[in-house]
XYZ file of C-alpha atoms in Angstrom:
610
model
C -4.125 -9.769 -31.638
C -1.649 -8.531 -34.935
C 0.164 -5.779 -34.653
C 1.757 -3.547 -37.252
C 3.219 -0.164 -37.464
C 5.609 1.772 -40.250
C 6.929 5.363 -40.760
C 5.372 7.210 -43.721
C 6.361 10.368 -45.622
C 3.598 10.474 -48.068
C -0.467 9.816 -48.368
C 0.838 6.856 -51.154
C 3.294 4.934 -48.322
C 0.089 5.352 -45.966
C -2.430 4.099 -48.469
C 0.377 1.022 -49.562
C 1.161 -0.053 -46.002
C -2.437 -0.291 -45.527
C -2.962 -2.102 -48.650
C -0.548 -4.870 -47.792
C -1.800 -8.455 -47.335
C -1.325 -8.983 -44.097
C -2.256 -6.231 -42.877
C -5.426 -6.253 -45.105
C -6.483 -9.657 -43.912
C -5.983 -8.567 -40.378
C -8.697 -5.697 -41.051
C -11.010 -8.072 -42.701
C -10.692 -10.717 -39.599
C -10.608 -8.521 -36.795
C -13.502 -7.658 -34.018
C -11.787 -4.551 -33.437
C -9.674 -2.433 -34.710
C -7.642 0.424 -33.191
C -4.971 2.623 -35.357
C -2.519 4.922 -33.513
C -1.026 7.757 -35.293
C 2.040 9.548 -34.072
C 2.795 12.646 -36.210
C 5.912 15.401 -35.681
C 4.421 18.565 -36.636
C 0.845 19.794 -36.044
C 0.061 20.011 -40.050
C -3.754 19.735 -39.864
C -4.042 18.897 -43.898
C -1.567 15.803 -43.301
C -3.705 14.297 -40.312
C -6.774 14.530 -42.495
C -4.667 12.819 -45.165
C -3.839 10.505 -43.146
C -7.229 9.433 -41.295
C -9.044 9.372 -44.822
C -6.694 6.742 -45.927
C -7.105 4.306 -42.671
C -10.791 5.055 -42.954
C -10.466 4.037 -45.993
C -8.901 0.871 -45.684
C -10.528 0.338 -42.114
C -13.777 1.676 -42.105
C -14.919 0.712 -38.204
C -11.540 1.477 -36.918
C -11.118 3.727 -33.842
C -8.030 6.125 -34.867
C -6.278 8.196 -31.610
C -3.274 10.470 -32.672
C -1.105 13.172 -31.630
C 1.814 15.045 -32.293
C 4.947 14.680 -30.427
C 8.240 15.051 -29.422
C 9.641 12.405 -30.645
C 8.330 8.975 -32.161
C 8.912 5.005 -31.762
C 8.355 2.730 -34.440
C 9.725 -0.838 -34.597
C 11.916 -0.186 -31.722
C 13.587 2.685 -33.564
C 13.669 6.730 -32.560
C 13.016 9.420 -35.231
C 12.352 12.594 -34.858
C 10.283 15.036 -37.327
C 8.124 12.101 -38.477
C 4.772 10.054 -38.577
C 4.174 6.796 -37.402
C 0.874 4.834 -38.112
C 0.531 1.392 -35.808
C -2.878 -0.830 -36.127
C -3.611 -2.946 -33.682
C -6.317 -5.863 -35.009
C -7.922 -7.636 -32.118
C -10.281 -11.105 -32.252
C -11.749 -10.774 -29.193
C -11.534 -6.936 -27.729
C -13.801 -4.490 -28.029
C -12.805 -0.771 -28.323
C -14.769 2.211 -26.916
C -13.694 5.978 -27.340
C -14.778 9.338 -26.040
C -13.099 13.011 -26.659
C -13.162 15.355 -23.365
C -13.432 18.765 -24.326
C -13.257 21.480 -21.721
C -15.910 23.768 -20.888
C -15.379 27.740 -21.512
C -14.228 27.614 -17.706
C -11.447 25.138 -18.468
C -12.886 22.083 -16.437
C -13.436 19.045 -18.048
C -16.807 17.131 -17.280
C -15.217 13.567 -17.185
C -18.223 11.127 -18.612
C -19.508 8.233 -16.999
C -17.483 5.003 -17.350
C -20.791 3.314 -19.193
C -21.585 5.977 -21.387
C -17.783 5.317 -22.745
C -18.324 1.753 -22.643
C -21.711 1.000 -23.020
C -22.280 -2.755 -21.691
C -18.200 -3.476 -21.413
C -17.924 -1.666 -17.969
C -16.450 -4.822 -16.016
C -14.250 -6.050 -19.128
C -12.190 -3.080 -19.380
C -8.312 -3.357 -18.817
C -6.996 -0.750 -20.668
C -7.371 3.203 -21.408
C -5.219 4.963 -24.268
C -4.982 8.341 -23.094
C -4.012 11.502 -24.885
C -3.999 15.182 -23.635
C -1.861 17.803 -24.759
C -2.499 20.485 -21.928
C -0.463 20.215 -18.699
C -2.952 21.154 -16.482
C -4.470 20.812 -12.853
C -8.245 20.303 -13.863
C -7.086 18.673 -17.133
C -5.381 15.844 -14.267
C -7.946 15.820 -11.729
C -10.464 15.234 -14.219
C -8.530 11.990 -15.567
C -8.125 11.214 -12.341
C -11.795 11.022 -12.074
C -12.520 9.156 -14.741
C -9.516 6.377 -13.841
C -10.950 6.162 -10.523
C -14.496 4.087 -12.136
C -12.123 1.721 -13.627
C -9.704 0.253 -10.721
C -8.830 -2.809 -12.277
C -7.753 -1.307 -15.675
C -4.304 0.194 -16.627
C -3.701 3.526 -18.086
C -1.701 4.284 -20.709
C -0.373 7.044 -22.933
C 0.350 10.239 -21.332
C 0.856 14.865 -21.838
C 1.614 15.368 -25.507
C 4.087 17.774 -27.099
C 5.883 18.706 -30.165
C 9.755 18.831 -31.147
C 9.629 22.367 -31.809
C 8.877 24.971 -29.425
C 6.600 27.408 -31.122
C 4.231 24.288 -32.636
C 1.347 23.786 -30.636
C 0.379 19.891 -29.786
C -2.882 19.034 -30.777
C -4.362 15.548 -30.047
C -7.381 13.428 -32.539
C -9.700 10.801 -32.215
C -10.789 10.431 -35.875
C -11.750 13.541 -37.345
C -11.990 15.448 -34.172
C -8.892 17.422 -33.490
C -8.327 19.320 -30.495
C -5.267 21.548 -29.064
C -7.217 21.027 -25.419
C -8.942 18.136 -24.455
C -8.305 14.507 -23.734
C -8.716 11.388 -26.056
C -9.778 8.093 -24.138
C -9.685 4.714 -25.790
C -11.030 1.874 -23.428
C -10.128 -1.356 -24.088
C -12.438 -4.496 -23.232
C -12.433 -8.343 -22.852
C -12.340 -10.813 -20.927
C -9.063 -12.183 -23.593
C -7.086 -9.247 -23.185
C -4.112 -9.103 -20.954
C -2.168 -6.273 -20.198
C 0.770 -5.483 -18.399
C 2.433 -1.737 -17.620
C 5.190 -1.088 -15.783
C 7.250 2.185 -14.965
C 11.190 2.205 -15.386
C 13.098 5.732 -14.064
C 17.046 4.705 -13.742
C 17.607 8.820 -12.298
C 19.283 9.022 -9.213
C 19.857 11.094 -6.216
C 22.220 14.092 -6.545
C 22.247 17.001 -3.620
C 21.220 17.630 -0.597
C 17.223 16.822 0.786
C 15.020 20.113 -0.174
C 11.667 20.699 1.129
C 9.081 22.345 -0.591
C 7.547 25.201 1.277
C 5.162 26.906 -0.648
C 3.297 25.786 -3.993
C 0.554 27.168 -5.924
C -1.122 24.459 -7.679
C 1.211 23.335 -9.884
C 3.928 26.014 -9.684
C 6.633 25.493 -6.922
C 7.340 28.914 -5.649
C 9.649 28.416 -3.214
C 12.404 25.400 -1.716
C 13.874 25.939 2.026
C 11.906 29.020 1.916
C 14.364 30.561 -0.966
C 13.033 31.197 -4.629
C 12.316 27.486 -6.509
C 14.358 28.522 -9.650
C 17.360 29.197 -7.043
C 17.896 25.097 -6.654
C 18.869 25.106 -10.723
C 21.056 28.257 -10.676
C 22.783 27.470 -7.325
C 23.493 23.792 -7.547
C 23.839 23.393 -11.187
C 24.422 26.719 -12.676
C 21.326 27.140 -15.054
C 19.254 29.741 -15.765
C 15.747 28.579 -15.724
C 14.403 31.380 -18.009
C 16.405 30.099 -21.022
C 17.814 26.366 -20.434
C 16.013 23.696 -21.197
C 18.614 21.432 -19.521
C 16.037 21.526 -16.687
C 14.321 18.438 -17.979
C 17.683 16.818 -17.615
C 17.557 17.161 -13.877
C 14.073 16.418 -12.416
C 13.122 16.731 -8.802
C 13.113 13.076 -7.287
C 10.610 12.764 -4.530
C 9.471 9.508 -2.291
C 6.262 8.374 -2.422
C 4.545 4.907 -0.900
C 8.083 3.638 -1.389
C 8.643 4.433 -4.532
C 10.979 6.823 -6.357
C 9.373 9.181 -9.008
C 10.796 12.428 -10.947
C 8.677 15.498 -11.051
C 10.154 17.911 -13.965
C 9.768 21.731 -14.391
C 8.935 22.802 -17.741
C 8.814 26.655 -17.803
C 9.804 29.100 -15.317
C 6.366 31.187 -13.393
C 6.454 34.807 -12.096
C 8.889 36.019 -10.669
C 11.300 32.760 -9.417
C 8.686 29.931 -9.647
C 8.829 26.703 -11.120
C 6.120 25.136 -13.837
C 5.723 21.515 -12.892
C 3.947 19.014 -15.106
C 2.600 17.214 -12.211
C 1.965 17.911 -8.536
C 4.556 18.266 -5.393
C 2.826 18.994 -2.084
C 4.306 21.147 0.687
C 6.322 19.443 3.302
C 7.384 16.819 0.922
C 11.364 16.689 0.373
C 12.903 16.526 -3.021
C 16.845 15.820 -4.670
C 17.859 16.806 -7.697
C 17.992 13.743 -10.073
C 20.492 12.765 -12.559
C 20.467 10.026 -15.019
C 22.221 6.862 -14.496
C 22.803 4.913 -17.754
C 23.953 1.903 -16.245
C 20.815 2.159 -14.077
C 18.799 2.736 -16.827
C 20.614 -0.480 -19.299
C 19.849 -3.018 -16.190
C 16.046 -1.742 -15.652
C 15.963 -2.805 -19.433
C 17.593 -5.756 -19.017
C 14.988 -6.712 -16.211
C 12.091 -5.585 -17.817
C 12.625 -7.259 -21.008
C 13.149 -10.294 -19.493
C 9.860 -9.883 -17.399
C 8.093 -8.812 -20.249
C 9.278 -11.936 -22.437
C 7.638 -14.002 -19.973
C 4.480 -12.624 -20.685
C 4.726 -12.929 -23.966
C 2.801 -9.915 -25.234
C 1.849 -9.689 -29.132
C 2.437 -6.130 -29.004
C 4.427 -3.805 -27.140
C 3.576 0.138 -26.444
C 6.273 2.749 -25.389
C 5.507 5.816 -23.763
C 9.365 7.757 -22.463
C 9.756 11.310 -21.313
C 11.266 13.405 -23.458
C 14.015 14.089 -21.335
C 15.351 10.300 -21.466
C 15.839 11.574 -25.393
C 17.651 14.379 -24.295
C 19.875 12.937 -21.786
C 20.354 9.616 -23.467
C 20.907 11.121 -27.338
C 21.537 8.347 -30.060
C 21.794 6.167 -26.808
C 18.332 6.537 -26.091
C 17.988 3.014 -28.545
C 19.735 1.220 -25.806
C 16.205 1.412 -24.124
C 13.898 0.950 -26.501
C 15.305 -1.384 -29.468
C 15.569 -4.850 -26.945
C 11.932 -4.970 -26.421
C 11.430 -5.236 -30.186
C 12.923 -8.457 -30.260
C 9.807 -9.725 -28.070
C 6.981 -8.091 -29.993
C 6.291 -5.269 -32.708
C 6.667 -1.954 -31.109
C 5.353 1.890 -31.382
C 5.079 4.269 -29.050
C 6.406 8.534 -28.537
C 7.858 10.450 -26.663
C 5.805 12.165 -23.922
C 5.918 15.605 -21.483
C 4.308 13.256 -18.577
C 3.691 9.597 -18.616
C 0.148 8.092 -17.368
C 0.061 5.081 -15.354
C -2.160 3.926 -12.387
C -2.792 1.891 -9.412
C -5.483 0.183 -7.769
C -7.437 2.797 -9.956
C -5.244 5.780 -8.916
C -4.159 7.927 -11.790
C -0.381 8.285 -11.116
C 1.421 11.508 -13.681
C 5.225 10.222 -14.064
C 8.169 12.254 -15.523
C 11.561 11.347 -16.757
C 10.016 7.601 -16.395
C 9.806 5.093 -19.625
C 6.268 3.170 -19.114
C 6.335 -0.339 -20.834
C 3.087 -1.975 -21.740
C 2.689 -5.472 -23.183
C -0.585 -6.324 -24.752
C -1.493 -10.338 -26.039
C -5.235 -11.692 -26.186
C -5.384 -15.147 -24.996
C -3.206 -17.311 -22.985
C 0.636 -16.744 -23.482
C 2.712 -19.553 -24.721
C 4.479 -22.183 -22.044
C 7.691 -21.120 -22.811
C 7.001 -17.515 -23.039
C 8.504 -15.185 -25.818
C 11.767 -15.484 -25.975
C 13.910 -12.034 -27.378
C 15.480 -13.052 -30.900
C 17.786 -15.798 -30.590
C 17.401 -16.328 -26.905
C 20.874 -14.235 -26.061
C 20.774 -11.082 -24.185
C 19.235 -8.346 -26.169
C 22.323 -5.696 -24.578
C 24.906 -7.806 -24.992
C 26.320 -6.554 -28.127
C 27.356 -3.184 -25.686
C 30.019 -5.552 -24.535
C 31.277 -5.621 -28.208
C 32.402 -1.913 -27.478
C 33.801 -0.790 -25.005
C 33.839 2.658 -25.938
C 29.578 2.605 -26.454
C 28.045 5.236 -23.956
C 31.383 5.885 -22.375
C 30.484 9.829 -22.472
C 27.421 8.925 -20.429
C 28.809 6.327 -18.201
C 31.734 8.881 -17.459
C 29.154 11.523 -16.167
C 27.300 9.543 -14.327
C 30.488 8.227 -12.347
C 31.153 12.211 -11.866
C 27.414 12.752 -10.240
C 28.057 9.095 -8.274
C 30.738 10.925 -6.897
C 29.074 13.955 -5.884
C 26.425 12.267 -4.319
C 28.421 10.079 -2.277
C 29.923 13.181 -0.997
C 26.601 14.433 -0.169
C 25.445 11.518 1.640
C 28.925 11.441 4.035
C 28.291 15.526 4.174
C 24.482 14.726 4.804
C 25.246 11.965 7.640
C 28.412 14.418 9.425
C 25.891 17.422 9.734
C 23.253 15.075 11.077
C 25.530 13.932 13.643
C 26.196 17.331 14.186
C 23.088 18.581 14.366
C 22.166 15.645 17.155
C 25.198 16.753 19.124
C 24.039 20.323 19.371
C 19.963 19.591 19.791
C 19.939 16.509 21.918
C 20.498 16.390 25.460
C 23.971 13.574 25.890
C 22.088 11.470 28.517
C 18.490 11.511 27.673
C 18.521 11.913 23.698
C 15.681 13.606 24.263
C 15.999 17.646 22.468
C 17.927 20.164 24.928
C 16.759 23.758 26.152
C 18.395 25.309 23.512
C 16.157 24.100 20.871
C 13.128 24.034 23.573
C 13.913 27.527 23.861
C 13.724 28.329 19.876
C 10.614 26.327 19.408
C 8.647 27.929 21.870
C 9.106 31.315 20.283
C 8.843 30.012 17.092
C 5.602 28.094 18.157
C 3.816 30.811 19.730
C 4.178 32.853 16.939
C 2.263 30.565 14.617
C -0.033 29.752 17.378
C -0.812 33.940 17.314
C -0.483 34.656 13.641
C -3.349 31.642 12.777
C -5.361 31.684 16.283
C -4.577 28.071 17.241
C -4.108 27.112 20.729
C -0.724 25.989 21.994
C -0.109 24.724 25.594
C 3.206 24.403 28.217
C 3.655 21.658 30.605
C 6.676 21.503 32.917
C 7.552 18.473 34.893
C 9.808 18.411 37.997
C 10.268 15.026 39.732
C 9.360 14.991 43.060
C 12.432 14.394 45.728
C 15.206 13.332 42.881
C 17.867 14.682 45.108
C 17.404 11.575 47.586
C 17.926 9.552 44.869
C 21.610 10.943 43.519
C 22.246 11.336 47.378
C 21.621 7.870 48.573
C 21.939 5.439 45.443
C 24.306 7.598 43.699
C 24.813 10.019 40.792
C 24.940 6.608 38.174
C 21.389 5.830 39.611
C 20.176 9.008 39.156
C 21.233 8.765 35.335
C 19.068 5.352 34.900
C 15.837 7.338 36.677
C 16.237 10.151 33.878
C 16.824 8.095 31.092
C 13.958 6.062 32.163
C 11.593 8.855 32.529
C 12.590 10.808 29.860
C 11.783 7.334 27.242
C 8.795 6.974 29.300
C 7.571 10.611 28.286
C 8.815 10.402 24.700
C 6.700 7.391 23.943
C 3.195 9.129 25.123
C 4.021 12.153 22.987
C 2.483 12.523 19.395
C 4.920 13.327 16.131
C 3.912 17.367 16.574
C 4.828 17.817 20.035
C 8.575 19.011 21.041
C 9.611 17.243 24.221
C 12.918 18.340 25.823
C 14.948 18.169 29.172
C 14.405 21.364 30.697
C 17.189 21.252 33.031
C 18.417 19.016 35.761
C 15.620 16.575 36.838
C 13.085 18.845 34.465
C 11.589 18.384 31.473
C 9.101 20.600 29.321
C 6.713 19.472 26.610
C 4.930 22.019 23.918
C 1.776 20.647 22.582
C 0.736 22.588 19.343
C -2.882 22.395 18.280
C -3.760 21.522 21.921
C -6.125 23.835 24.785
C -5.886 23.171 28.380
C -8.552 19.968 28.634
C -6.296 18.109 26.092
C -3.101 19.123 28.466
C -4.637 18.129 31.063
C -5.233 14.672 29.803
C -1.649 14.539 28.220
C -0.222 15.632 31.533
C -2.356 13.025 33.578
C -1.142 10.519 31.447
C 2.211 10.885 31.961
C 1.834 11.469 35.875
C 0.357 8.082 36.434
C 3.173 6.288 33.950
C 6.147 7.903 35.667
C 4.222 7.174 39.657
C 3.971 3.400 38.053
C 7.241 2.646 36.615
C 9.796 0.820 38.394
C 13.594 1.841 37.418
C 16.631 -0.285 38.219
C 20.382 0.263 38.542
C 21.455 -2.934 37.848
C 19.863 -5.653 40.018
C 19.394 -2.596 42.486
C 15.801 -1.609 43.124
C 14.990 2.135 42.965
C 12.419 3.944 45.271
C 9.308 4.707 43.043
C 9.727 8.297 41.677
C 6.758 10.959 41.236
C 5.992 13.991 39.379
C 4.512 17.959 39.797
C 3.105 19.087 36.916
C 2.148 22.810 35.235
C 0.726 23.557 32.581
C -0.052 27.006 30.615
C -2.061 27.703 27.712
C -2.119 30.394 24.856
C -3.596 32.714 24.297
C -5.435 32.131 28.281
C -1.901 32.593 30.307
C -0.283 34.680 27.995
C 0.765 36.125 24.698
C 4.477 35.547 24.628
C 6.542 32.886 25.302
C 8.171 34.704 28.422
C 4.552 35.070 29.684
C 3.840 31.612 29.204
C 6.731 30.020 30.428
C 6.362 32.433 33.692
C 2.684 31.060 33.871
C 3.688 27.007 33.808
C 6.657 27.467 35.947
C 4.209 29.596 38.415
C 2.000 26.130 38.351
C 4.923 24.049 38.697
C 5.701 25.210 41.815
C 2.109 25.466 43.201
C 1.608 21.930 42.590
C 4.762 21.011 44.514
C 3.566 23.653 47.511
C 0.119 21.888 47.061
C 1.866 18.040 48.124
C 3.795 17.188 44.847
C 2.266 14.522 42.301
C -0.120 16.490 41.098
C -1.352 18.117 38.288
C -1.705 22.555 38.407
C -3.021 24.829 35.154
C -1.843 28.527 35.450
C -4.786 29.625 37.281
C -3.683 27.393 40.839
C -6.431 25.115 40.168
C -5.422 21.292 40.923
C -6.819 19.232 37.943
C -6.441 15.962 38.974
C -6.178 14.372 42.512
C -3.283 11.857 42.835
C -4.121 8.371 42.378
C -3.903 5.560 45.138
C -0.396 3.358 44.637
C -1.411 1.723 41.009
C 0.294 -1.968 40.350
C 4.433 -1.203 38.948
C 5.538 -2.514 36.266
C 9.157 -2.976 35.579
C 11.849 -1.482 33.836
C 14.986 -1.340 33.430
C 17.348 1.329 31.235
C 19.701 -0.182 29.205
């Protein structure tokens, strides 16, 4: 594989760069050959200009374009101009298909054979190029990724530099402002490597989403998305485009990625270019240079061992507006490995295991080479540090550094504020002895629960449990003793509860448990379940044996026992007690029917609270 790539002004610096030797013997040698073309402006005349002169000079070669927001040539950043890049391969084979949307605005994703014909199982790359932010537009890629799981993607959204242009993308003479260019790369020769680089950090407090409409965030802790910018950072999301500089950071699978609004929708709503779901919790992010300067330290040194023959860039456009003239720091060091081209994106494909994964505010590095790579690797220029000349000035991204020490600050004032409140919040919800949540917040949920349970018709059931006799136990063994029985019962509970159920210490030796999405057969079973495992354990106080302990149950179910959560906390306590009138270790549902019969003495096991 030979790689080459310039910046022209002119048809004549087009038609010359493609007329040099090299790069003319490279045409005439090469299997394949694809051409990449990178323009600022969407000036229809000058892309036909342009793809008449590499059809000239390349008749067979596949040529993918776009405009955007910003373009990488040789390592270097320029804005407001075109970029051509050929990539001549000996061994790969290129397919290419143009997905146009239908008049309903879904895209009919082809079949991965009828892009490449007889190279199905060879294909390790995709070049994609879309410049509408869209849900189907995504899905649809997502679609088409999915038949080629062993492949990586590449490319990403397209833009322009100026607001009121409109991004267009091209795959030869076809040019489209909606639809997406694929380029598939096959052979068994070709190696590829992509990897993702953020460097944003946390800044704030954790945010949930609450409500979203496919990809517009409407609303964070249940107050108006756009509220999160103007609040915490004093922007107005109707005019600043400062936005991009501060991304939403959200966890996923382990891994940290940036979601970025790009326009404000309705009323308080937030545009996203890719999707957030409800429930998941999100921090404002911030960009951390020297964050960003070691993740290209680390990944040019990675990448060097690889030893790619050429090297494609695909950054957010925010990076360029956070990082300014600095933004070179990031992309100049891998051009002392291989030649390199790339632009600057408004979302960032990359995948896994055949997932198609939309980035933001992330810089994806991809290292092509045919063949085997070299022993010894590539090594960057001389061998020395490709960053080290930032030591050579001391005062080189100081402005940067300086604000990022600022936000360090603030969010190491969030996390202390985050950890006090959560502490504080465990002192006032927790019961001291059990850990288990107190009646307070037993009390709130239940409301809160039966609500929901009314508003969507979902069933919601009660049980109280009172252990049978406990007085004996303070009385003769002590009040210490009767501690270790309640801790041990109450851990005993918690670990046969699911993640949705609220389990609480009701009062004194009783303990209630709400079971959302649950009718009376599945409390029943629940409640059986935890009558046999408190009747088997065996509890301690010290080397002290304790006399087995057993429990009355009740249970009550909504809508069946009531409507309210007076009514329904009436109805279990109204069981309670009938199953302790009834001969105590036993199960009782609202209507005074015993459930379960208590089991003969079972085998113990043992335990013993810390």
């Amino acid at each position: 594989m030979i790689h080459f790539s310039t910046n022209v002004e002119s048809a004549d610096q087009a038609y010359a760069f493609l007329a040099q030797a090299d790069v003319a013997c490279a045409v005439a040698e090469a299997r394949s050959i694809l051409v990449q073309i990178y323009v600022s402006t969407p000036d229809l005349n000058w892309i036909a200009l342009l793809v008449e002169a590499v059809r000239s000079a390349a008749p067979g070669a596949i040529i993918a374009g776009a405009t955007s927001a910003g373009e990488i040539c040789e390592g270097r950043v320029s804005v407001g101009s075109t970029i051509i890049s050929l990539s001549a391969f000996s061994s790969t084979v290129l397919r290419s298909a143009l997905l146009r949307p239908s008049p309903m605005q879904t895209y009919d994703a082809p079949a991965a054979d009828e892009i490449l014909g007889g190279h199905y199982h060879d294909a390790k790359a995709l070049l994609a190029l879309a410049p509408s932010v869209s849900s189907e537009c995504t899905r649809s890629l997502a679609r088409l990724i999915a038949q080629f799981p062993h492949a990586q993607i590449m490319g990403g959204y397209v833009g322009t530099n100026r607001a009121n242009d409109t991004a267009l993308v091209f795959l030869g003479d076809d040019i489209v402002t909606q639809g997406v260019v694929v380029v598939a790369l096959c052979g068994e020769e070709l190696q590829v490597v992509c990897r993702p680089y953020l460097g944003w950090k946390a800044l704030g407090p954790s945010m949930a989403i609450t409500q979203i409409s496919d990809f517009v965030v409407e609303t964070i802790n249940d107050q108006p998305a756009a509220d999160v910018y103007r609040h915490y950072l004093g922007l107005d999301p109707f005019r600043d485009l400062h936005l991009l500089e501060f991304p939403l950071l959200v966890e996923r699978d382990g891994r940290i990625i940036a979601r970025n609004p790009v326009s404000t929708a309705g009323t308080d709503g937030l545009k996203m270019i890719a999707d957030l779901y409800v429930g998941e919790h999100v921090r404002l992010g911030y960009a951390d240079v020297d964050a960003i300067i070691e993740d290209t330290r680390g990944g040019v040194a990675k990448l060097a061992e690889f030893a790619p023959e050429a090297i494609f860039l695909f950054s957010c456009v925010c990076r360029r507006f956070a990082l300014q003239q600095d933004v070179l720091l990031e992309t100049m060091p891998y051009q002392a490995i291989a030649p390199t081209v790339g632009f600057f994106t408004f979302g960032e494909y990359f995948s896994e295991d055949g997932h198609l994964q939309v980035l933001n505010s992330t810089m994806v590095v991809v290292g092509l080479r045919e063949g085997n790579a070299p022993a010894a690797g590539r090594q960057p220029g001389d061998g020395r540090d490709p960053l080290d000349h930032l030591g050579d000035d001391p005062y080189r991204v100081r402005h940067i550094r300086a604000t990022s020490r600022l936000f360090q600050f603030i969010g190491a004032l969030t996390s202390q504020l985050e950890e006090a409140n959560r502490k504080l919040r465990t002192q006032a919800d927790c019961d001291p002895l059990t850990g288990v949540l107190n009646r307070r917040v037993f009390d709130e949920t239940l409301t809160a629960e039966v609500s929901r349970s009314a508003r969507y018709n979902r069933d919601l059931a009660l049980v109280l449990i009172d252990l049978d006799h406990f007085k004996r136990v303070n009385d003769v063994y002590g009040h210490v003793a009767g501690d270790h029985v309640l801790i041990g019962i109450a851990s005993t509970i918690a670990d046969l509860t699911r993640r949705s159920d609220v389990f609480c210490r009701y009062g004194g030796e009783e303990f209630a448990l709400l079971l959302p999405e649950t009718g009376l057969a599945g409390a029943h079973m629940i409640a059986e379940r935890i009558r046999v495992a408190i009747e088997r354990l065996e509890l301690f106080d010290g080397d002290i044996a304790l006399p087995a302990i057993t429990a009355s149950i009740g249970i009550a179910c909504q809508p069946h026992h009531g409507q309210d959560a007076k009514s329904i906390l009436i109805a279990a306590d109204s069981a309670l007690y009938r199953a302790k009138a009834q001969g105590r270790n036993r199960i009782c549902a609202a209507d005074g029917v015993p459930v379960v019969k208590p089991l003969p003495q079972p085998p113990k096991g043992r335990f013993s609270p810390v």
